[in-house]
Coordinates of C-alpha atoms and ligand atoms in Angstrom, one line a residue:
X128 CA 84.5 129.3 119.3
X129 CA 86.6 131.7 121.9
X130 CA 90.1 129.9 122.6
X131 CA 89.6 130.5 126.1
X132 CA 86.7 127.8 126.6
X133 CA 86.9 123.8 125.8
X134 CA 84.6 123.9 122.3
X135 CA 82.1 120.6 122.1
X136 CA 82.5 119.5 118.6
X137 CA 80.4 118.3 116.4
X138 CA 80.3 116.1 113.0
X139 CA 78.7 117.6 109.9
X140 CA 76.7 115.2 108.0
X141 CA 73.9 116.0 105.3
X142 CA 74.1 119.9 106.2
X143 CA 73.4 119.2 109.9
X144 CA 75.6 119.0 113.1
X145 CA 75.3 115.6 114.8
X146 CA 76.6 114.6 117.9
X147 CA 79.0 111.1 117.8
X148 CA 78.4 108.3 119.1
X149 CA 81.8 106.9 120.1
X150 CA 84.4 106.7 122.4
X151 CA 85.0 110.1 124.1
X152 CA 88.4 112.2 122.9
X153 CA 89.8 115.3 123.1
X154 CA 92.3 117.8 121.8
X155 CA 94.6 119.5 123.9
X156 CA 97.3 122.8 123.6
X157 CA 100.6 121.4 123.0
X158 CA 102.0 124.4 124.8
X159 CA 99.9 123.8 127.8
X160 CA 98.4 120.2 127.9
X161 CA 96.2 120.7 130.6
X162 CA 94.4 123.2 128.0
X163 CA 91.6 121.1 126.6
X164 CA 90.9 122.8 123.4
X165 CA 87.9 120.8 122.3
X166 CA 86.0 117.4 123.3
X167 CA 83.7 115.4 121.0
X168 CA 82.5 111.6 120.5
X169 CA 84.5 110.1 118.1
X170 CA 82.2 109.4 114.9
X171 CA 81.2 105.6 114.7
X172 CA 80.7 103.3 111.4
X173 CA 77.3 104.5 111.3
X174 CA 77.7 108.0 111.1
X175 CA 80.5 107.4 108.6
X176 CA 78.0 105.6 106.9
X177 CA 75.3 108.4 107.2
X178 CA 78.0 110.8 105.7
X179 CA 78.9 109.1 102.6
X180 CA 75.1 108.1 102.1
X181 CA 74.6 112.1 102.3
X182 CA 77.9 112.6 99.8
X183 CA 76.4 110.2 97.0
X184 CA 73.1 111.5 97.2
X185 CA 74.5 115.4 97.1
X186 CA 76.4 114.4 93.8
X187 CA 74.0 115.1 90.9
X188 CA 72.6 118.2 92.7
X189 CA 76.1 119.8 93.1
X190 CA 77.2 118.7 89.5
X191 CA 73.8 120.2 88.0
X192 CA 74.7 123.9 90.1
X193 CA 77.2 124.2 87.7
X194 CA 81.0 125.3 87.6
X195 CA 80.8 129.1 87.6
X196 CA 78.1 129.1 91.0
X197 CA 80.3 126.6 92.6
X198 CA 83.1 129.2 92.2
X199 CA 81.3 131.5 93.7
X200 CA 80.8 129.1 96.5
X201 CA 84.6 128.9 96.9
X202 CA 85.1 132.6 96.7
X203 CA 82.7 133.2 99.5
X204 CA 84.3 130.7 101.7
X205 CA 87.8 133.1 101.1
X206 CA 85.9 135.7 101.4
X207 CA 84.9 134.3 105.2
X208 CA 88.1 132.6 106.1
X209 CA 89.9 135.7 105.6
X210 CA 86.6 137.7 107.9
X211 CA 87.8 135.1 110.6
X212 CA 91.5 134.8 110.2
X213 CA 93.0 135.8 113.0
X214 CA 89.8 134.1 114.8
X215 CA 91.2 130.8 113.2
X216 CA 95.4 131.3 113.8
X217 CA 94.6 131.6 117.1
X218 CA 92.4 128.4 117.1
X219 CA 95.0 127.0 115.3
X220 CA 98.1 127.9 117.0
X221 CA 96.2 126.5 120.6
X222 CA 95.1 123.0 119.1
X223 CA 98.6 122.7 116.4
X224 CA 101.5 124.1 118.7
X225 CA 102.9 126.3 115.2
X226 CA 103.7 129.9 116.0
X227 CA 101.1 132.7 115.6
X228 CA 102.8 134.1 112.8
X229 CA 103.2 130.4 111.0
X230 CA 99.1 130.1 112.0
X231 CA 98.5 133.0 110.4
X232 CA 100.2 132.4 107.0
X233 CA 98.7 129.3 107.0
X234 CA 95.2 131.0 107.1
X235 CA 96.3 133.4 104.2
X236 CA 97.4 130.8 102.0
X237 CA 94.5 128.8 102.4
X238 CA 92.5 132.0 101.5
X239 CA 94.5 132.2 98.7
X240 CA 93.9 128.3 97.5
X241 CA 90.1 129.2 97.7
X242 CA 90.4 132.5 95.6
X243 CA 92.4 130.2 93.5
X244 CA 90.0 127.2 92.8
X245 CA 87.3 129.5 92.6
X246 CA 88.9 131.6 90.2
X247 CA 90.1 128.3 88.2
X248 CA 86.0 127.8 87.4
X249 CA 86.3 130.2 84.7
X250 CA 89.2 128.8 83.2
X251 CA 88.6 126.4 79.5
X252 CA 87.8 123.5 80.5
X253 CA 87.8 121.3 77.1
X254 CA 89.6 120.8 73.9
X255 CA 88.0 120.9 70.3
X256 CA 89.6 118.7 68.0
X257 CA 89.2 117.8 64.0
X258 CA 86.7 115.7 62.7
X259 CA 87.2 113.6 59.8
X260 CA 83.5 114.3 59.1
X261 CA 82.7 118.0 58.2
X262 CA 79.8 118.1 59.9
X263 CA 80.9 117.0 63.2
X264 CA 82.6 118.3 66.5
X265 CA 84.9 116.4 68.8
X266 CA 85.1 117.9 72.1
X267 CA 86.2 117.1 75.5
X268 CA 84.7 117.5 79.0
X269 CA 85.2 117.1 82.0
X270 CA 83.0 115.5 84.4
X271 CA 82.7 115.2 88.3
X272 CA 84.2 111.7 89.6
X273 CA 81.7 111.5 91.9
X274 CA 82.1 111.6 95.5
X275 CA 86.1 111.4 97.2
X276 CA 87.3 111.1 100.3
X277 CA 89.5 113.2 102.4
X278 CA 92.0 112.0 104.8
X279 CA 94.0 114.7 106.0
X280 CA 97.3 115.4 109.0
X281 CA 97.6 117.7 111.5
X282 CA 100.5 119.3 110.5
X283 CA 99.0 121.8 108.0
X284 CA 95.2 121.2 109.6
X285 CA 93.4 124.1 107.0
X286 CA 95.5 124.4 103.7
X287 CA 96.3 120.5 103.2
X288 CA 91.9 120.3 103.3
X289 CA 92.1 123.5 100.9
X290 CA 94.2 122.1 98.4
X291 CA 92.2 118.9 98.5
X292 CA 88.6 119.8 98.5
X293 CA 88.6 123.2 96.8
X294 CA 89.7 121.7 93.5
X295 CA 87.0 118.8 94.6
X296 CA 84.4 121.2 95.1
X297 CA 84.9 123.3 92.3
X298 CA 85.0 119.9 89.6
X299 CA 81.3 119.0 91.1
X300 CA 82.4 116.0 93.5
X301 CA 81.0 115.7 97.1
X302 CA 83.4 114.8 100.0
X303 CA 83.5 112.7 103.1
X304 CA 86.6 114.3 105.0
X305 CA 88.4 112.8 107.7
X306 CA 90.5 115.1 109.6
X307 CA 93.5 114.5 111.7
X308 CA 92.5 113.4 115.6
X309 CA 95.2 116.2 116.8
X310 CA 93.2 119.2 114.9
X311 CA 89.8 118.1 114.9
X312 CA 88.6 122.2 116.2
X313 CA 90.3 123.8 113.2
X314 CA 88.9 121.3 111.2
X315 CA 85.3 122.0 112.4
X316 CA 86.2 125.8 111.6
X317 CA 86.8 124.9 108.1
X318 CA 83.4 123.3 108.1
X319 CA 81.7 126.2 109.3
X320 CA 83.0 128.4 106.6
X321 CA 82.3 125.7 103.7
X322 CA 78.4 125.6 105.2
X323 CA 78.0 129.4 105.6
X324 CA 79.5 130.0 102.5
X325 CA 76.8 128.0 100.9
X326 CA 77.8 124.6 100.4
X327 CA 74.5 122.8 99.8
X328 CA 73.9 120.1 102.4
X329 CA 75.7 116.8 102.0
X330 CA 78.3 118.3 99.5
X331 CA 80.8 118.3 102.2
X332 CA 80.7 116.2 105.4
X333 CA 83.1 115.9 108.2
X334 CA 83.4 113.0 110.1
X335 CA 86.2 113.1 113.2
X336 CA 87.4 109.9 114.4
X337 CA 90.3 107.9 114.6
X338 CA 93.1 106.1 111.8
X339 CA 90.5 103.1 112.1
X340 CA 87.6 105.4 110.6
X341 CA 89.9 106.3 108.0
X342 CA 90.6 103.2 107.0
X343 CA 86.7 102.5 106.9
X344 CA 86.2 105.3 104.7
X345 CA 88.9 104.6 101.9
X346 CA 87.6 100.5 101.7
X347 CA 83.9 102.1 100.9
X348 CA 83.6 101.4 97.4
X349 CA 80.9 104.4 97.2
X350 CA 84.1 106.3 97.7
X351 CA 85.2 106.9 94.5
X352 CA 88.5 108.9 94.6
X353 CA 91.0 108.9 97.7
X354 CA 93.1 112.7 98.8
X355 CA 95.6 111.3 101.2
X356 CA 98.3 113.3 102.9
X357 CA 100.3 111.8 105.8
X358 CA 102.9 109.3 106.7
X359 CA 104.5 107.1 104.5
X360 CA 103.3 103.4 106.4
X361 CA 100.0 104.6 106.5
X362 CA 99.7 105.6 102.6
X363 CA 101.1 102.3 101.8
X364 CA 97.7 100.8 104.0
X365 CA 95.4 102.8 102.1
X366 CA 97.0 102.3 98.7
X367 CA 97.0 98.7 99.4
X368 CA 92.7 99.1 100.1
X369 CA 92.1 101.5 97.3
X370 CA 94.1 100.3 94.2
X371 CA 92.9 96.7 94.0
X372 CA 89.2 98.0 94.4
X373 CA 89.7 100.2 91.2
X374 CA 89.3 103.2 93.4
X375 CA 91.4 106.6 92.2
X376 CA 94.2 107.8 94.9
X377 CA 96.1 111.0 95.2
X378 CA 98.9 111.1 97.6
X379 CA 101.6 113.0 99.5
X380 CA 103.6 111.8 102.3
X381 CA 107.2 112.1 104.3
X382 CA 110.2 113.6 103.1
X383 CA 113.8 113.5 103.9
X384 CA 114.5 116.8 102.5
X385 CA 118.3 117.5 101.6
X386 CA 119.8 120.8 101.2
X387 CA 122.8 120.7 99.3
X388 CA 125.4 123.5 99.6
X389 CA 128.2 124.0 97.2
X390 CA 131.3 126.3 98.5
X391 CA 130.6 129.1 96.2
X392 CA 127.4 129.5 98.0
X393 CA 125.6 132.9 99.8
X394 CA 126.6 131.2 103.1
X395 CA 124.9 133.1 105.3
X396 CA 121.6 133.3 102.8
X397 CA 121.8 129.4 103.1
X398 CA 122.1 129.3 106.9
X399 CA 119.1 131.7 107.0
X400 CA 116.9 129.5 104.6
X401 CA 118.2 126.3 106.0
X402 CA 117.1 127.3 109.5
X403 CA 113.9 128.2 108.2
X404 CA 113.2 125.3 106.1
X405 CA 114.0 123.0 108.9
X406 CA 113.0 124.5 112.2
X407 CA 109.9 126.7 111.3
X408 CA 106.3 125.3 112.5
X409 CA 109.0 123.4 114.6
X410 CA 110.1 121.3 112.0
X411 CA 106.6 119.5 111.3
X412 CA 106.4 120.0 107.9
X413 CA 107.0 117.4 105.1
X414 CA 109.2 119.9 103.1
X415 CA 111.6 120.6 105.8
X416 CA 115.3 120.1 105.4
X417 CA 116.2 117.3 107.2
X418 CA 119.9 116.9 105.8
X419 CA 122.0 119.3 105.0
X420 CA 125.0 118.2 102.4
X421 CA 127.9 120.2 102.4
X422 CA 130.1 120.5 99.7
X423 CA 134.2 120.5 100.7
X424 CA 134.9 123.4 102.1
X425 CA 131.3 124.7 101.9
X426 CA 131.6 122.8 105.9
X427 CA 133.4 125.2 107.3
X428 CA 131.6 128.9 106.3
X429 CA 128.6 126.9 107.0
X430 CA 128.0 125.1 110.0
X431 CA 129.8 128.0 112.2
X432 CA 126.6 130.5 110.1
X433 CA 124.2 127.3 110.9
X434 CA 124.8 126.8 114.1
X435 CA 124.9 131.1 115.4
X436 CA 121.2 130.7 113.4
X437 CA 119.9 127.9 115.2
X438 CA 121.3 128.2 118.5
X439 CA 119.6 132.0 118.8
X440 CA 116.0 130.3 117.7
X441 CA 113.5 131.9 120.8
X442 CA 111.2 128.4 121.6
X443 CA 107.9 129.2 123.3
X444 CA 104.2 128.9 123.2
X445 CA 103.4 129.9 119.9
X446 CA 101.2 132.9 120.9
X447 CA 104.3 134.3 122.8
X448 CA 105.7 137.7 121.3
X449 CA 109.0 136.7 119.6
X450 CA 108.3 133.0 119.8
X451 CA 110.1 131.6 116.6
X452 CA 109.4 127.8 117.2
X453 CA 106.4 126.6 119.1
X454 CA 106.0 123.1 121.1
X455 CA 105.5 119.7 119.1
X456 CA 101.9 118.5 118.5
X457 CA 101.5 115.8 120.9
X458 CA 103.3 114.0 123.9
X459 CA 103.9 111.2 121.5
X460 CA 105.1 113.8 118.9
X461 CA 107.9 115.0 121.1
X462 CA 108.7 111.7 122.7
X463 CA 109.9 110.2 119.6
X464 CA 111.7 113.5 118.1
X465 CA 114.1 113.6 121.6
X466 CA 114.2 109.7 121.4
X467 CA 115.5 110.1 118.2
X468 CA 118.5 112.8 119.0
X469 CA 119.6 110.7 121.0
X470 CA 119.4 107.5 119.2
X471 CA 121.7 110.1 116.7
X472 CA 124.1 110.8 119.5
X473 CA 124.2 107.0 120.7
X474 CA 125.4 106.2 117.0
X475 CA 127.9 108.5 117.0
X476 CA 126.5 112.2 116.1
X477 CA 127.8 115.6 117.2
X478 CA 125.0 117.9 118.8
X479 CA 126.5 121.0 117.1
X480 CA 124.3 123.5 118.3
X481 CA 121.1 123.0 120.5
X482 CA 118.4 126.4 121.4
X483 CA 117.1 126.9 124.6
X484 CA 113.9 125.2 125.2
X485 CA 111.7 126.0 127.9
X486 CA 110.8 123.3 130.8
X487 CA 107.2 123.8 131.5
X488 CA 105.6 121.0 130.8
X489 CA 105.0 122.1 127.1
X490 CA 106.2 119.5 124.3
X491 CA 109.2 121.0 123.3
X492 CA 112.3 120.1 121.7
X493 CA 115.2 121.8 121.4
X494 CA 115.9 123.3 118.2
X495 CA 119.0 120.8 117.0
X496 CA 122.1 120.8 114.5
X497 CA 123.8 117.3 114.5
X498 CA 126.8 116.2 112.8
X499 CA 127.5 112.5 111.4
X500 CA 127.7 109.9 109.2
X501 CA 125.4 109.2 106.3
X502 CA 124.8 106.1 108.0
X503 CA 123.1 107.6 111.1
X504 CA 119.3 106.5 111.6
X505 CA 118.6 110.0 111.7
X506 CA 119.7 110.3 108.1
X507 CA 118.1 107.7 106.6
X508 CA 114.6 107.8 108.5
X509 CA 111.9 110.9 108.9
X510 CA 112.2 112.1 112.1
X511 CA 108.7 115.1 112.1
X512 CA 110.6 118.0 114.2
X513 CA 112.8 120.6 114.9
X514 CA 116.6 118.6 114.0
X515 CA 118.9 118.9 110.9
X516 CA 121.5 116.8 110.1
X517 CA 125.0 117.8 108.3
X518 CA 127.1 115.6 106.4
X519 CA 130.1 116.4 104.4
X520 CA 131.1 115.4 101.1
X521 CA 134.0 115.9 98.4
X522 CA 132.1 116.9 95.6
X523 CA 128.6 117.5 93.9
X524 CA 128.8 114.2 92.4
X525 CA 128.7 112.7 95.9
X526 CA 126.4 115.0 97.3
X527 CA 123.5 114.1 94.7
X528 CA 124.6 110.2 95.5
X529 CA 123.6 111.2 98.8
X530 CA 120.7 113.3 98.4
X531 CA 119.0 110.4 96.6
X532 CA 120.4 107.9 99.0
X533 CA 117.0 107.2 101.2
X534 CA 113.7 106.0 99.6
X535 CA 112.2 109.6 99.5
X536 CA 111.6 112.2 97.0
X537 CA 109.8 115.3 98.3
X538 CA 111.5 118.7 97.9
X539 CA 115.3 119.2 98.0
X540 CA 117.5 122.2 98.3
X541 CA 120.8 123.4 96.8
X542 CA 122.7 126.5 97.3
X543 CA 125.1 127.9 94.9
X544 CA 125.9 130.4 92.3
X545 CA 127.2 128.1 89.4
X546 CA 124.5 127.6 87.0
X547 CA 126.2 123.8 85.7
X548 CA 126.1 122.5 89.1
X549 CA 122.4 123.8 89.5
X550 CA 121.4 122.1 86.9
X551 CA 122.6 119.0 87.7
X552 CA 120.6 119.5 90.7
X553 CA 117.4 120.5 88.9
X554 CA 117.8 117.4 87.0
X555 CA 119.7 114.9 89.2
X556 CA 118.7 115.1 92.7
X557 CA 115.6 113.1 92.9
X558 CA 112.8 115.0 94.4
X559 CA 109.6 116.6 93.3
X560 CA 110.5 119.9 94.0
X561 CA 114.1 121.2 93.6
X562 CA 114.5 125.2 95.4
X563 CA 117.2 126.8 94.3
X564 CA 118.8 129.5 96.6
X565 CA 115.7 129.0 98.5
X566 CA 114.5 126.6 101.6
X567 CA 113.1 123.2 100.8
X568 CA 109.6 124.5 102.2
X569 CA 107.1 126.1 100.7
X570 CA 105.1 126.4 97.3
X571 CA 102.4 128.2 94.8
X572 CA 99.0 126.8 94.6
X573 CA 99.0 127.4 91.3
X574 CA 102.3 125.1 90.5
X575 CA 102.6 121.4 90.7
X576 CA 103.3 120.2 93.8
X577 CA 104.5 116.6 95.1
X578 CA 107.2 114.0 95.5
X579 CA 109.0 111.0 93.8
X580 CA 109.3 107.5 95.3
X581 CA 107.8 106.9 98.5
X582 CA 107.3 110.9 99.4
X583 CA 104.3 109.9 96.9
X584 CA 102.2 108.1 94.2
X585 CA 101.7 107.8 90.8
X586 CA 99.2 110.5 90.4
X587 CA 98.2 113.7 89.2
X588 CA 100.1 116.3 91.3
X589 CA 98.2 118.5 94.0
X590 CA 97.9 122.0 93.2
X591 CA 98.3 123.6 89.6
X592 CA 95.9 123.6 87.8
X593 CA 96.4 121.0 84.7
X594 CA 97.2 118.3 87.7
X595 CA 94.3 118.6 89.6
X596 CA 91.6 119.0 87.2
X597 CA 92.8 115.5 85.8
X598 CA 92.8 114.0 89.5
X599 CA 89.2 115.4 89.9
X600 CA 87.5 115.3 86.7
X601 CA 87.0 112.4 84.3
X602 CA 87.9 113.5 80.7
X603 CA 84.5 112.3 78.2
X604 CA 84.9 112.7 74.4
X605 CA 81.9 114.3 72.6
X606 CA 81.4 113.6 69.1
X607 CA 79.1 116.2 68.1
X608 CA 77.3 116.0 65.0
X609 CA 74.8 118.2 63.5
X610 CA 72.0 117.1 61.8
X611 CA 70.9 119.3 58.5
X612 CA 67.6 121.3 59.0
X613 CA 64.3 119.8 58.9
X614 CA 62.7 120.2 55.7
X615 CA 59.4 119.5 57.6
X616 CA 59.7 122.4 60.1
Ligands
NDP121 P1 99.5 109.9 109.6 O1 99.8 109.1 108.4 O2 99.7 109.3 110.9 O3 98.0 110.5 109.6 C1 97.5 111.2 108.5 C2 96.0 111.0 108.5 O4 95.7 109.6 108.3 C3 95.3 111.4 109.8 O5 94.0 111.9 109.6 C4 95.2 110.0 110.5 O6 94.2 109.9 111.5 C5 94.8 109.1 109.3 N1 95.1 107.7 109.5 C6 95.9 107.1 110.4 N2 95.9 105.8 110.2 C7 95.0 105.5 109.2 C8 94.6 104.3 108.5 N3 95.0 103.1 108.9 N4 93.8 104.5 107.5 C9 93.3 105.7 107.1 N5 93.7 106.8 107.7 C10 94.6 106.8 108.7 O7 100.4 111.2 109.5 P2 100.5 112.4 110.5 O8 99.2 113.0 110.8 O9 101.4 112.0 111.7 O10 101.2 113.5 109.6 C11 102.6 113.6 109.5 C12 103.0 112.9 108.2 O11 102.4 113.5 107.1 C13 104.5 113.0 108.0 O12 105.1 111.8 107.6 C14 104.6 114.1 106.9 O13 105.8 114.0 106.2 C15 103.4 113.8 106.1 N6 103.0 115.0 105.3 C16 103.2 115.0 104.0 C17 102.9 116.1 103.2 C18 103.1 116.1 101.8 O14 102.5 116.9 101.1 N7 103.9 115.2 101.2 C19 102.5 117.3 103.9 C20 102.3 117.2 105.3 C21 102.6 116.1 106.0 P3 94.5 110.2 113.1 O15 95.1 111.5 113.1 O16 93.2 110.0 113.7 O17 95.6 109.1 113.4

């Protein structure tokens, strides 16, 4: 795939290619929307059908390969992402919008997730316990849950599918993934590398179609585990289909990320990360800061540090030298981002800074810094882009009171030096991750990762390894006991 053509995609279903046989759709370059970037038929219930038939009949197969040669399956697959990464953050910053440099991290960390998952098959995978009998063993394993479906966004289009179907792969399940309309060319590129790197057929299969074919594939009760990342109203759908048909569900979805910032803080450290955490990949990740909470007279070293920061953020296509914030992902995307500064400003916020954003047609937004009232829409609800609210507070008692005022729990921030007020964060502010001295964004593969409250589900976490071996394994007790020699033999 060159990113100067239109690619014609294709679904892969039992280890083949197949054409749709849907509606006609597209993706296009947020930074230049006549830019087709790829066309394809949308895939149809049948097809979806075909790829979870292919999934449940790859199952045994792929279990019977056996851990350490799927690992080596998964470190091929780094070993070829990282051959074509710069192949793929091109791809990526065309069909996605995020900046070159974003693309390309993007493609080293989900390198990394592969060399991770692969390295993970060589890891214990049981515990031996006691046996009241002498001559017995007790001992767990773990076994494939069988076949799990994918559902995926567009915001992080490769390393959301790495998290989710390395650890998949590696525990012996097959996978039906359905990735996000928006980034349907990057996902085929992940395809690719999982077939070349030896992926037996119908292990993986990719179906690209809309939210409806989605929802098909969750409700399938051959589906046997549910990966969801995405929006909040849309995991509440699929929990609502997968729970009362026994299925198992994983999930992440929106944040309202606060930073808080006490006045003893690095200011201009905090400004830096803040800026990052909430305008980088244009403010389209889950873990951005959306609020930041300013402690007394933390206000005013900040917001004059803030807005300098934010205000001097370059906005341009994303493969533009010195571009620090690329367009939105969609028309739709950026329509409801600026519809939603100025729903701020109609209630009464300050625009306290604002970057230059260029006029071309691209879906841009201007990098904003509002000022208001914790009682702003713009507060309370996720708005996916490139805008940061500040409030002010007295104290750190009333800044964790607001941190953990809207029904979100993803990540959270807080700036300071004073280790008592840091742990109060650590312990107080509800969120599943807490930085500290750090942005809101970003994580290990190899740590725990994911929210509280409706940022996510009750569910082993994504990422480290303890949390996803128990999302995609089953845990069997063997009682083992051995049986004295055969006198006959
Ligand atoms: P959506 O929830 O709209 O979509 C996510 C995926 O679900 C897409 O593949 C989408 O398909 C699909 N989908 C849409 N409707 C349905 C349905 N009824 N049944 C099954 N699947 C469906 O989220 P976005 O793609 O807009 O992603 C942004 C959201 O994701 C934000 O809220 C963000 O906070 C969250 N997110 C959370 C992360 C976390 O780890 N907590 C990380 C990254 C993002 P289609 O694209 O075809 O509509």
């Amino acid at each position: 795939m060159t990113t100067a053509s239109t690619a014609t995609l294709s679904h892969y279903i039992g280890g083949d290619w197949r054409p749709g046989s849907g509606k006609r759709a597209e993706s296009t370059n947020p930074a230049a929307p006549e830019d087709v970037v790829a066309q394809y038929e949308i895939a149809d219930s049948e097809l979806l059908d075909a790829a979870i038939t292919s999934a449940v009949g790859a199952a045994r197969g792929w279990d019977e390969v056996g851990v350490l040669a799927r690992g080596k399956i998964l470190r091929n697959a780094a070993q070829i992402l990282e051959r074509r990464a710069e192949e793929v953050a091109a791809l990526m910053t065309r069909e996605e919008g995020k900046t070159l440099a974003d693309a390309r991290g993007e493609v080293g960390a989900s390198v990394e997730t592969l060399y991770y998952h692969a390295g993970a098959a060589r890891r214990p995978t049981g515990t031996t316990y006691p046996s009241a009998s002498p001559d017995e063993l007790v001992r767990t394993v773990r076994r494939p849950v069988g076949t799990v479906g994918v559902v995926t966004p567009w915001n992080f289009p490769l390393q959301i599918p790495c998290w989710k179907m390395a650890p998949a792969l590696m525990w012996g399940n097959t996978v039906v993934w359905k990735p996000a309309s928006d980034t349907p060319a990057v996902a085929v590129a992940l395809a690719e590398v999982l077939a070349e790197a030896g992926v037996p057929a119908g292990v993986v299969n990719l179906v690209i179609g809309p939210g409806s074919l989605g929802s098909e594939l969750v409700a399938d009760p051959r589906i046997d585990a549910v990966t969801f990342t995405g929006s909040v109203p849309v995991g509440h759908m699929i929990r609502d289909i997968v729970i009362p048909r026994g299925g198992r569900l994983q999930m992440e979805l929106g944040g309202h990320n606060p930073a808080i910032v006490l006045p003893d803080a690095d200011m201009a450290g905090a400004a830096a990360f803040i800026t990052a955490a909430a305008m980088n990949s244009t403010g389209q990740k889950c873990t951005a800061t959306r609020r930041v909470i300013a402690v007394g007279s933390a206000y005013d070293r900040l917001v004059p540090e803030l807005t300098a920061a934010v205000q001097a953020l370059r906005v341009g296509p994303g493969d533009e030298d010195g571009a620090q914030v690329g367009p939105l992902v969609s028309r739709r995307a950026r329509d409801e981002v600026a519809g939603s500064i100025e729903q701020a400003v109609g209630e009464g916020a300050t625009i306290l800074a604002q970057a230059d954003a260029p006029d071309d047609g691209g879906y841009y937004v201007a990098p904003t810094v509002l000022e208001g009232q914790a009682s702003l829409t713009i507060a309370n609800e996720e708005v996916f882009g490139p805008v940061t609210t500040v409030l002010r507070v007295d104290d750190l008692d009333a800044a964790i009171d607001l941190a953990n005022a809207t029904p979100f729990g993803l990540t959270a921030s807080v700036f300071s030096r004073d280790e008592a007020s840091i742990r109060r964060c650590v312990d107080h502010v509800a969120a599943g991750l807490v930085k500290v001295n750090a942005p809101s964004t970003g994580s290990e593969v190899h740590a725990p990762f994911g929210g509280l409250a409706d940022s996510s589900f009750p569910a082993p976490r994504e990422q480290g390894s303890d949390a996803v071996a128990d999302f995609f394994s089953v845990t069997k007790t063997a009682y083992l006991r051995a049986l004295p020699a055969d006198p006959g033999s």
